[in-house]
Tab-separated table of C-alpha atoms and ligand atoms in Angstrom:
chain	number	residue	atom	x	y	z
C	1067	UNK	CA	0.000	0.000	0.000
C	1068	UNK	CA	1.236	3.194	-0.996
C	1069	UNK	CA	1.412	5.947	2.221
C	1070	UNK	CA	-0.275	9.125	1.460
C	1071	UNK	CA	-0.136	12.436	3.945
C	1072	UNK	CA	-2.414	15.377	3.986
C	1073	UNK	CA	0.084	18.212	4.215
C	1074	UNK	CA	-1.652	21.653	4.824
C	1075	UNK	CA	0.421	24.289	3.703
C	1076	UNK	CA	0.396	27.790	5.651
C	1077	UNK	CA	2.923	30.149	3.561
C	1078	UNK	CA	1.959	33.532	5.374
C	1079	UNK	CA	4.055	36.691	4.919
C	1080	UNK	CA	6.571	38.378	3.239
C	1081	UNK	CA	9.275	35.800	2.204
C	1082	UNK	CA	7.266	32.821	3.622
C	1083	UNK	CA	5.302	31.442	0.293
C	1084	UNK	CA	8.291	31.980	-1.474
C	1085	UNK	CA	10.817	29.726	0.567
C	1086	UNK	CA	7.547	27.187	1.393
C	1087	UNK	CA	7.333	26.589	-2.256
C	1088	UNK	CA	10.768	25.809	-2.701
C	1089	UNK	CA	10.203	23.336	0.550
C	1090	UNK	CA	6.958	21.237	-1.345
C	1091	UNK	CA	9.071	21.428	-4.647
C	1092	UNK	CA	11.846	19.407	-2.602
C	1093	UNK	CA	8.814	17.367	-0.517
C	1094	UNK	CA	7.027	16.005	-4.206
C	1095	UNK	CA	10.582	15.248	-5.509
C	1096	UNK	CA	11.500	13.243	-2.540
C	1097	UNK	CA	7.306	11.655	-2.897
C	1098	UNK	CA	8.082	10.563	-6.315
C	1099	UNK	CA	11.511	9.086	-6.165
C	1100	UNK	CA	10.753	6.888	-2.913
C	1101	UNK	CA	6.867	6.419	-3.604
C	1102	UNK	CA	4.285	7.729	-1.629
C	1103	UNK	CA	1.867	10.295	-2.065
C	1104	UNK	CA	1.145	14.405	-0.437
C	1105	UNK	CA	-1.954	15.736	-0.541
C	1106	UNK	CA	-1.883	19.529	-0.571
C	1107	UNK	CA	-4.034	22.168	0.859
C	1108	UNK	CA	-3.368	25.817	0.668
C	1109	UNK	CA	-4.206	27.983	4.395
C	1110	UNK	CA	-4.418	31.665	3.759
C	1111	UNK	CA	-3.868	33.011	6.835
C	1112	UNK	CA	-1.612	36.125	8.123
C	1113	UNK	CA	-0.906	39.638	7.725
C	1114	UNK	CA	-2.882	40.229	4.198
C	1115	UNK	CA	-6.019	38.340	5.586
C	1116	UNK	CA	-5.745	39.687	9.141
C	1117	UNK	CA	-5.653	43.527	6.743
C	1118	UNK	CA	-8.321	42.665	4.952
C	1119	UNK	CA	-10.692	41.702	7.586
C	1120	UNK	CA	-9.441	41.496	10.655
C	1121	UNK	CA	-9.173	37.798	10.947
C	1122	UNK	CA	-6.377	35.735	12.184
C	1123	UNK	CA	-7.598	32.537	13.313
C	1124	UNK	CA	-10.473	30.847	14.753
C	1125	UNK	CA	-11.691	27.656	15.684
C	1126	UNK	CA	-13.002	26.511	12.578
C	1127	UNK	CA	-8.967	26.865	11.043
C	1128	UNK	CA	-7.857	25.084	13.555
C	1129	UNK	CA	-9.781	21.619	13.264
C	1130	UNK	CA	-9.332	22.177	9.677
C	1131	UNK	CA	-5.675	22.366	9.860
C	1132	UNK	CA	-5.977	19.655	12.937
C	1133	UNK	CA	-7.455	16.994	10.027
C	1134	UNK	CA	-4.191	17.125	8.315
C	1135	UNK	CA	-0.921	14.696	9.121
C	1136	UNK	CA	1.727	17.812	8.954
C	1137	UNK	CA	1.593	21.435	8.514
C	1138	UNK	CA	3.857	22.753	6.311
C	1139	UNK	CA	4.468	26.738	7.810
C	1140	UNK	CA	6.563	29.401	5.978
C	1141	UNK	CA	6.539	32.589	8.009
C	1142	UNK	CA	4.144	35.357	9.590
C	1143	UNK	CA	4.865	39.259	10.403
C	1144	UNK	CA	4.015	42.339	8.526
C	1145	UNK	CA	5.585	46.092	9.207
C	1146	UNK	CA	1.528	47.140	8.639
C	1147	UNK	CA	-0.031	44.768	11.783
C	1148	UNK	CA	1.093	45.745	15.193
C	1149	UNK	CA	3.097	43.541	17.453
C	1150	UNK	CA	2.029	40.659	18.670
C	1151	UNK	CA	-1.315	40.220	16.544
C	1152	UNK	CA	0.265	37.486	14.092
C	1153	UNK	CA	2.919	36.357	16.556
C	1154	UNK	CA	0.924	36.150	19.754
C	1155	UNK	CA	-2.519	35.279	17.759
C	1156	UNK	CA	-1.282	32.739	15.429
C	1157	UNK	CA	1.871	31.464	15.638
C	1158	UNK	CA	1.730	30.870	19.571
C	1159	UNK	CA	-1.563	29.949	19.517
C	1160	UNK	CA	-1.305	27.613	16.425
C	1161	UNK	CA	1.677	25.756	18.537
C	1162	UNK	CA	-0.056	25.773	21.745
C	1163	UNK	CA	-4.077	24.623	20.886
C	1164	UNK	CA	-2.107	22.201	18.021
C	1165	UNK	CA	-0.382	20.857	21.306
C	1166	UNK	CA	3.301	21.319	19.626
C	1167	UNK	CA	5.083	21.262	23.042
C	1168	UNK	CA	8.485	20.485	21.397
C	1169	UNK	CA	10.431	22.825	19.196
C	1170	UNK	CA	13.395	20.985	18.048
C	1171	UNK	CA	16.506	23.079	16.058
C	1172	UNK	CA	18.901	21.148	14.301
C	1173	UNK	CA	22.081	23.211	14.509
C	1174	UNK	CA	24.585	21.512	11.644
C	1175	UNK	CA	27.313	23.039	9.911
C	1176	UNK	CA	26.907	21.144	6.458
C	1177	UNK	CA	30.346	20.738	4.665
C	1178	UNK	CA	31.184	23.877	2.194
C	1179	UNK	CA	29.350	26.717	4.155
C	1180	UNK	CA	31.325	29.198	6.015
C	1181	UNK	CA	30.706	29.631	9.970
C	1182	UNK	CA	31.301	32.748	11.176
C	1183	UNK	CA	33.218	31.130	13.805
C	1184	UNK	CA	36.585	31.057	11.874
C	1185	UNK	CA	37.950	27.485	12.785
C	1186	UNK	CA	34.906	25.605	13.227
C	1187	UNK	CA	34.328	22.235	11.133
C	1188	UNK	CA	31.698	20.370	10.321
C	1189	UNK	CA	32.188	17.760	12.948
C	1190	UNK	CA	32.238	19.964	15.192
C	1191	UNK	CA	28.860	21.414	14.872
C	1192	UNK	CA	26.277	18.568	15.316
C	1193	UNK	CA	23.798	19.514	17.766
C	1194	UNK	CA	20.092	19.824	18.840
C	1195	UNK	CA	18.573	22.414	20.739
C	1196	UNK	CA	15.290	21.131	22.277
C	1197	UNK	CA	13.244	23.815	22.823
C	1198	UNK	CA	9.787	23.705	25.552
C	1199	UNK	CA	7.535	25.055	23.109
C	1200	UNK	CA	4.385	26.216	24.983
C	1201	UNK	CA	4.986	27.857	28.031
C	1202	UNK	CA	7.565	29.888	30.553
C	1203	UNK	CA	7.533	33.211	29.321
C	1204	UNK	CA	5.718	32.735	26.555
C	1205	UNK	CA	2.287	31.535	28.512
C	1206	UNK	CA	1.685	34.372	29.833
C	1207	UNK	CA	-0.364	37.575	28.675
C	1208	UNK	CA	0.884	39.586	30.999
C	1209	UNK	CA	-0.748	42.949	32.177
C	1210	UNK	CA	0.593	46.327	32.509
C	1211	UNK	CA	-1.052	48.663	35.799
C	1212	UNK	CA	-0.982	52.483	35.482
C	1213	UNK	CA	-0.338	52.296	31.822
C	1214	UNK	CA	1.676	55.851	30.757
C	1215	UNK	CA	1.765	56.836	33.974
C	1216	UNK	CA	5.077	57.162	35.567
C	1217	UNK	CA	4.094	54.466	38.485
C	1218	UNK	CA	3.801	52.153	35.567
C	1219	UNK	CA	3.855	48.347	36.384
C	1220	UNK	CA	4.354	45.840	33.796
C	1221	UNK	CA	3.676	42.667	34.503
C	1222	UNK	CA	5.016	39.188	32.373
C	1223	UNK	CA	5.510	35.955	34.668
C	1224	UNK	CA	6.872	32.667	33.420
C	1225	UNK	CA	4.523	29.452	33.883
C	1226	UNK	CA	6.478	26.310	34.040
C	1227	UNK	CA	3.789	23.113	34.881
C	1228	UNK	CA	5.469	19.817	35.613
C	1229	UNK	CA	3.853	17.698	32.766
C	1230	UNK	CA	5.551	20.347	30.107
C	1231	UNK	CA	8.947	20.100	31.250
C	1232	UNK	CA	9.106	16.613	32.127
C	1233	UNK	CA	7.888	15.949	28.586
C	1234	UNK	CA	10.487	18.596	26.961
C	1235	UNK	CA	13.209	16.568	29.352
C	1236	UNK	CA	12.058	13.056	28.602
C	1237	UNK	CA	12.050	13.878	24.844
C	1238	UNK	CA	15.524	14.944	25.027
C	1239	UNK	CA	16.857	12.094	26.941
C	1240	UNK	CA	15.302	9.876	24.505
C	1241	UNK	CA	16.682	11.786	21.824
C	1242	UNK	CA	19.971	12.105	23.226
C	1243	UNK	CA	20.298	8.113	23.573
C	1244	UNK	CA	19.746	7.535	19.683
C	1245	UNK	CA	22.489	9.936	19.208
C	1246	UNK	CA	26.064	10.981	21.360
C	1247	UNK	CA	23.999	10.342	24.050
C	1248	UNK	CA	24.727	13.718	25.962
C	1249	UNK	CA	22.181	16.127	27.365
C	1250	UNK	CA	22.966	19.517	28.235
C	1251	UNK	CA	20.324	21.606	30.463
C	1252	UNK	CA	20.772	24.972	30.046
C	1253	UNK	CA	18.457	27.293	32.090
C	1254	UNK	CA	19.587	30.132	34.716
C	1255	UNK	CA	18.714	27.796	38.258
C	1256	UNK	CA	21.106	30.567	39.599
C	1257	UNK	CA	18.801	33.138	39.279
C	1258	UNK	CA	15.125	31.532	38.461
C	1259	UNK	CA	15.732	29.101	41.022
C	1260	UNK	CA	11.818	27.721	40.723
C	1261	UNK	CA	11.872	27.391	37.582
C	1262	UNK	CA	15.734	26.479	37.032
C	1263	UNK	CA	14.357	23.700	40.079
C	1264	UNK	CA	11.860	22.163	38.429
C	1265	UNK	CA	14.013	21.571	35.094
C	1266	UNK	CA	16.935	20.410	37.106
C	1267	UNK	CA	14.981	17.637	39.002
C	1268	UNK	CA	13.180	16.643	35.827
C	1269	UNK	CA	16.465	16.102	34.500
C	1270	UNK	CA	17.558	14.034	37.672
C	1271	UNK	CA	14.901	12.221	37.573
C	1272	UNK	CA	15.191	11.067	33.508
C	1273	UNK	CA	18.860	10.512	34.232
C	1274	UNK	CA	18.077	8.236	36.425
C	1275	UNK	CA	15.971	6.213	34.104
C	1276	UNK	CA	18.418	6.553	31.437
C	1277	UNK	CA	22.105	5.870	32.661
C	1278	UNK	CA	23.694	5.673	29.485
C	1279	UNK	CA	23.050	9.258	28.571
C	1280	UNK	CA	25.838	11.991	29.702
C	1281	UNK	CA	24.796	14.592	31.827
C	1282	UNK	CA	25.471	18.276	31.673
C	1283	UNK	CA	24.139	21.598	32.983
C	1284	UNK	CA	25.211	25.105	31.697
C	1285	UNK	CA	23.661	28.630	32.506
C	1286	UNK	CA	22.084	30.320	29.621
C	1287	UNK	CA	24.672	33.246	30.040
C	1288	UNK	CA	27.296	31.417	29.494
C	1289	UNK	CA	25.984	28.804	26.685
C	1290	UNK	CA	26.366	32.067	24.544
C	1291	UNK	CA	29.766	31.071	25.241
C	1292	UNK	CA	30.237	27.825	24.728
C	1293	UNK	CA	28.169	27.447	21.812
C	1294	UNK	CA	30.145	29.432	19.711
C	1295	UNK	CA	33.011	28.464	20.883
C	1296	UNK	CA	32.621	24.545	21.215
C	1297	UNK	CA	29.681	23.676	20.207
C	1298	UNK	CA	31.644	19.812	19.789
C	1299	UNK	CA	30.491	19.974	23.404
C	1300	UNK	CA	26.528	19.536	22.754
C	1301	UNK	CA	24.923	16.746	21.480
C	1302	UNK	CA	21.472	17.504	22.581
C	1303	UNK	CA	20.600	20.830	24.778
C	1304	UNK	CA	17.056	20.990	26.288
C	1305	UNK	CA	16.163	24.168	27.662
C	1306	UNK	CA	13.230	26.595	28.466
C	1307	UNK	CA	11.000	28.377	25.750
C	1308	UNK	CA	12.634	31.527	25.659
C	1309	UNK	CA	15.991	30.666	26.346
C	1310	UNK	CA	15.357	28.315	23.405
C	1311	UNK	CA	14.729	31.161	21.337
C	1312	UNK	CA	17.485	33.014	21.710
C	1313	UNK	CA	20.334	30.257	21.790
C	1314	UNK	CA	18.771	28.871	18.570
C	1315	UNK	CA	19.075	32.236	17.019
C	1316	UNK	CA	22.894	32.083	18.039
C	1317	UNK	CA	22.854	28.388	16.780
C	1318	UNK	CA	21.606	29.507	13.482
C	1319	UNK	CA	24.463	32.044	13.150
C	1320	UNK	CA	27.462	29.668	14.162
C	1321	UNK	CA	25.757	27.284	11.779
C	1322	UNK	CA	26.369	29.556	8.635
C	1323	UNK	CA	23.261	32.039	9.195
C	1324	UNK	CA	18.982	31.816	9.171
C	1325	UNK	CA	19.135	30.847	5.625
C	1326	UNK	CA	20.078	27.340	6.343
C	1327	UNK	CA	18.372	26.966	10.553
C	1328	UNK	CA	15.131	24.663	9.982
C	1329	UNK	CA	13.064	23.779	12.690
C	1330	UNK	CA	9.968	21.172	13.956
C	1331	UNK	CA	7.011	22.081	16.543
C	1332	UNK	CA	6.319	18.337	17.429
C	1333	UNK	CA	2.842	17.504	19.048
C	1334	UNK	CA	4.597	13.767	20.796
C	1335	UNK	CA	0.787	12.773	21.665
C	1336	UNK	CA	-0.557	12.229	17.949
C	1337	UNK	CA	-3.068	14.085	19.052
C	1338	UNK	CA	-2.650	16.709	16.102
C	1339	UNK	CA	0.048	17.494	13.122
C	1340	UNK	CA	3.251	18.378	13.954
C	1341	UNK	CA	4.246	21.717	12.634
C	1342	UNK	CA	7.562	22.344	10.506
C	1343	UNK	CA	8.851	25.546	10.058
C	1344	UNK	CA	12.748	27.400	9.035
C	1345	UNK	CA	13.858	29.664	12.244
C	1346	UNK	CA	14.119	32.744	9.885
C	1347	UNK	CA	10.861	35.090	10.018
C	1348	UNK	CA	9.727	36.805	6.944
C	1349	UNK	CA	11.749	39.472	6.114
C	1350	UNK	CA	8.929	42.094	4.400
C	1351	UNK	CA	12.119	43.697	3.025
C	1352	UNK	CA	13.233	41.522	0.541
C	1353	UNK	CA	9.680	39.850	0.014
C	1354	UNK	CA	8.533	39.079	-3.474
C	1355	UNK	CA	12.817	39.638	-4.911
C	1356	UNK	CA	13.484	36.027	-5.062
C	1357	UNK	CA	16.574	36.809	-2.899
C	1358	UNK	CA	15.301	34.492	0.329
C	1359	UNK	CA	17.537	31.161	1.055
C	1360	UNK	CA	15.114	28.422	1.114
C	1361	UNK	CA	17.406	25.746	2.322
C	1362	UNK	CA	15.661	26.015	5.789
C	1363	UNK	CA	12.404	25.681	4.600
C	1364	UNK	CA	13.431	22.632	2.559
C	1365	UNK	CA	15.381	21.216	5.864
C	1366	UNK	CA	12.163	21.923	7.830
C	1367	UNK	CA	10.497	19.861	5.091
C	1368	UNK	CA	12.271	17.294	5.405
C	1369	UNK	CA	12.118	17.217	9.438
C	1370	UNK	CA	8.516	16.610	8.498
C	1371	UNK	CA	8.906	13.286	6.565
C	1372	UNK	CA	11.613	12.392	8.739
C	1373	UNK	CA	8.814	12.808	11.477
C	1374	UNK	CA	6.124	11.302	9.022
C	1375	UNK	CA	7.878	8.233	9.372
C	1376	UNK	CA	9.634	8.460	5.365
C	1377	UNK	CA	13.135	8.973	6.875
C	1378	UNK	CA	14.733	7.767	3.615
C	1379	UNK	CA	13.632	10.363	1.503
C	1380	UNK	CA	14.295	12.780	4.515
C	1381	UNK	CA	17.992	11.977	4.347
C	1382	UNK	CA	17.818	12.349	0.745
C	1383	UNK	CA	16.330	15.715	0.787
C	1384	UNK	CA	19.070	16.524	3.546
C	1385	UNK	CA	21.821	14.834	1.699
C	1386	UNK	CA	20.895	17.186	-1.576
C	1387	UNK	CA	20.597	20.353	0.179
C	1388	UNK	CA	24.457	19.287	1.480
C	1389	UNK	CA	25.561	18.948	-2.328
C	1390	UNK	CA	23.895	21.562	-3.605
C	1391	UNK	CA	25.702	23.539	-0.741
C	1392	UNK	CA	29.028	22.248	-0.789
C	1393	UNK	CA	28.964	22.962	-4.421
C	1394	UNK	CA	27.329	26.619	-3.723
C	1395	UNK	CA	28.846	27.366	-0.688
C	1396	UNK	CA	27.936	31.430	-1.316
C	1397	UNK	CA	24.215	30.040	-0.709
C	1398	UNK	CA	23.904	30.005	2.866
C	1399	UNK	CA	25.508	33.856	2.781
C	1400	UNK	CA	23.501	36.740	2.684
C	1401	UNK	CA	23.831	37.121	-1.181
C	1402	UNK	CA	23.275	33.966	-2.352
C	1403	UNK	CA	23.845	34.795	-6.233
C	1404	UNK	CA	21.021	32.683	-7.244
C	1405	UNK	CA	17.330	32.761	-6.890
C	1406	UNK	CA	14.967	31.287	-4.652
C	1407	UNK	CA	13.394	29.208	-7.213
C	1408	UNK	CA	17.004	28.145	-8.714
C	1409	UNK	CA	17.944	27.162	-5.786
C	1410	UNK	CA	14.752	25.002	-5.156
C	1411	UNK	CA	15.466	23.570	-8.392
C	1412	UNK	CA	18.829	22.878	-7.927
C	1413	UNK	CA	17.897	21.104	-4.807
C	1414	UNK	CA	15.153	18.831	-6.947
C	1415	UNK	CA	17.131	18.307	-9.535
C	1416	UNK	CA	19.841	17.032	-6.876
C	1417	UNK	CA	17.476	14.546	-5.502
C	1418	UNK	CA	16.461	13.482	-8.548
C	1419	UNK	CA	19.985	12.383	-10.467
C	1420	UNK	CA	21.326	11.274	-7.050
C	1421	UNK	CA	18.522	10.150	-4.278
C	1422	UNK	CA	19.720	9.256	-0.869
C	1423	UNK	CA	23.601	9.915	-1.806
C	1424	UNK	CA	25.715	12.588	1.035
C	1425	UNK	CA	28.894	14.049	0.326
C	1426	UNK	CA	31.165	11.589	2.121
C	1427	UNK	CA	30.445	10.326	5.078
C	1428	UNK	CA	29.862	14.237	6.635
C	1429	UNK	CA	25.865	13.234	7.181
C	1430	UNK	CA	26.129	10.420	9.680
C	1431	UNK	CA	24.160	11.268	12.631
C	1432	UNK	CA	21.756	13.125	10.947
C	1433	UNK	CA	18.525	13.665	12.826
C	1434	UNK	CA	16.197	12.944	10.115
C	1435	UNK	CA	17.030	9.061	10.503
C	1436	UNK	CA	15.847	8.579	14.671
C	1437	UNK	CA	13.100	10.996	14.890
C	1438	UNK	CA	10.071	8.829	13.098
C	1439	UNK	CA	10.985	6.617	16.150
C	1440	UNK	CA	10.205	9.613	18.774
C	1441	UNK	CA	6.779	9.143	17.369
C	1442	UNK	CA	4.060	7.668	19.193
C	1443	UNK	CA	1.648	5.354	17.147
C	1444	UNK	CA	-1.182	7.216	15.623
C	1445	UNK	CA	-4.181	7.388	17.393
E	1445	IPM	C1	10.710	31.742	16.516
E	1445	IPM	C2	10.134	33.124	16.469
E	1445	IPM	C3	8.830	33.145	17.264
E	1445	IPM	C4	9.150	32.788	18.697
E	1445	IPM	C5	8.038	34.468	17.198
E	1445	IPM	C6	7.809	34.923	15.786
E	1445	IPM	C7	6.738	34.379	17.953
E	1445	IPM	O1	11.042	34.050	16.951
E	1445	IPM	O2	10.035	30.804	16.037
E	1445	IPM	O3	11.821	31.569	17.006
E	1445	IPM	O4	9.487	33.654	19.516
E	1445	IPM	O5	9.047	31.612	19.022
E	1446	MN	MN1	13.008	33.184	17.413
């Protein structure tokens, strides 16, 4: 029996369609050369809808998106909505009621692209940041007293619940043992020392059950350190939401910049799709010019049907993007000297004349090969 997937496909603003294409392009290739099929459906939701009138998302989007097996998402923020609306109101909300409690960042220096981080080679860069992906600072909506006033209060707390980071911890432990098996924490326990408690105990605890895996805890201060610095030292680093956010940001920039960062919000109860998206957000200023890398919206694509459970043609579509970069190293720079479609060509045509073969051995311990077996069974 063939395997088909229902993959809805949420573009959104500025560069996002434009880099998604280039990600199904890669996605249909891989569907054709290692047989199965994807189902397609369009979402037009973000900053030109939300203009036009006032919607962002409601209920009714959500069990629509809910029906499908993955959610293929390019990026959302406009210069003409304020703050927060698309962020906050769909992005946040899509990984939270979608139950996407995982945010997992490859950070990978493929062979051929140029760190910024003048020695660094590509064995030395092979890590995952494991991001919580639905609450600490990000739960809350905050509330400001006295607004204007100069007694002005403003008021953000971080929620951390038990279940949440036990799962995020568990996950990584799990992770960690298909792979170097070493887990970094890194919160601030210093200074949050209820939340930094709860994470550190969940971490005791899953070491505990899982002996084999390496232990290691390092503030968040100082992992903007280390990761630049020796990132050979990470295998897999599970930290907080926004702490996540920020070292994966500084992941993406030792790994050769945003243009090649992918990224998976992973619902690990198959109660809903699991949402792939690139780190980079949609940068209205070069919108519509072709100019946008879409390497890590083809990597995120290929998270997804390495998470699908097609992890063959997810190491071919990683193995491709490596050759077309090693070949093209000036692609995962700023001015990448060929267009966004070219480039998702380039990457097709890749996959096409040579499926499933890396440049050397530089691939091994990729992620796309262990994480179908994260998966619980579909409900
Ligand atoms: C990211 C982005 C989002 C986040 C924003 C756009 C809400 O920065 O995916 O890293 O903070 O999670
Ligand atoms: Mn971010």
């Amino acid at each position: 029996m063939t395997n088909s997937y229902s993959l809805a496909v949420l573009g959104g603003d500025g560069i996002g369609p434009e880099v998604t294409s280039e990600a199904l392009k890669a996605v249909l290739a891989a569907a054709e050369i290692f047989g199965f099929e994807v189902d397609r459906t369009d979402f037009a939701l973000g900053a030109d809808r939300f203009l036009e009138d006032g919607h962002v998302i409601d209920e009714a989007d959500i069990a629509e998106l809910s029906k499908h097996d993955a959610i293929l998402f390019g990026a959302l923020g406009d210069p003409r909505v304020p703050p927060g609306v698309l962020e906050r109101g769909l992005i946040l909300r899509l990984r939270s009621r979608l139950r996407q409690s995982i945010n997992l960042r490859p950070v990978r220096l493929y062979p051929g692209v140029r760190s910024p981080m003048r020695d660094l080679t590509p064995e030395r860069c092979n890590l995952l940041i494991v991001r919580e992906n639905s609450e600490g600072m990000y739960t809350s909506e905050g509330s400001t007293l006295w607004r204007g006033e100069n007694r002005a209060v403003a008021l953000q707390e971080s929620v951390n619940t038990l279940e949440a980071v036990s799962n995020v911890v568990d996950f990584s432990f799990r992770l960690a043992e298909r792979r170097r098996k070493k887990l970094t924490l890194c919160h601030k326990t210093n200074v949050l020392v209820h939340a930094g408690a709860m994470y550190a105990e969940a971490v005791e605890r899953a070491a505990a059950e899982h002996p084999d895996v390496e232990v290691d805890y390092v503030h968040v201060d100082a992992m903007c350190q280390h990761l630049p610095l020796t990132p050979e030292r990470f295998d897999v680093v599970v930290t907080d939401n926004l702490f996540g956010d920020i070292i994966s940001d500084l992941g993406a920039t030792i790994q050769g910049g945003l243009g090649v960062a992918s990224s998976a919000n992973l619902n690990i109860t198959a109660s809903g799709p699991s949402m792939f998206e690139a780190v980079h957000g949609s940068a209205p200023d070069i919108a519509g010019r072709g100019w946008a890398n879409p390497m890590a919206a083809i990597l995120s694509g290929a998270l997804g049907l390495a998470w699908l459970g097609e992890p063959d043609a997810a190491m071919a579509v990683e193995h491709a993007v490596a050759r077309v970069l090693t070949r093209l190293p000036a692609l995962a720079g700023p001015a990448m000297g060929h267009s966004t479609e070219k480039v998702g060509d380039l990457v097709a045509a890749e996959l096409q004349t040579h499926p499933g073969e890396g440049p050397d051995d530089a691939l091994t311990g990729s992620v796309m090969g262990v994480l179908h077996g994260l998966r619980p069974a579909r409900a």
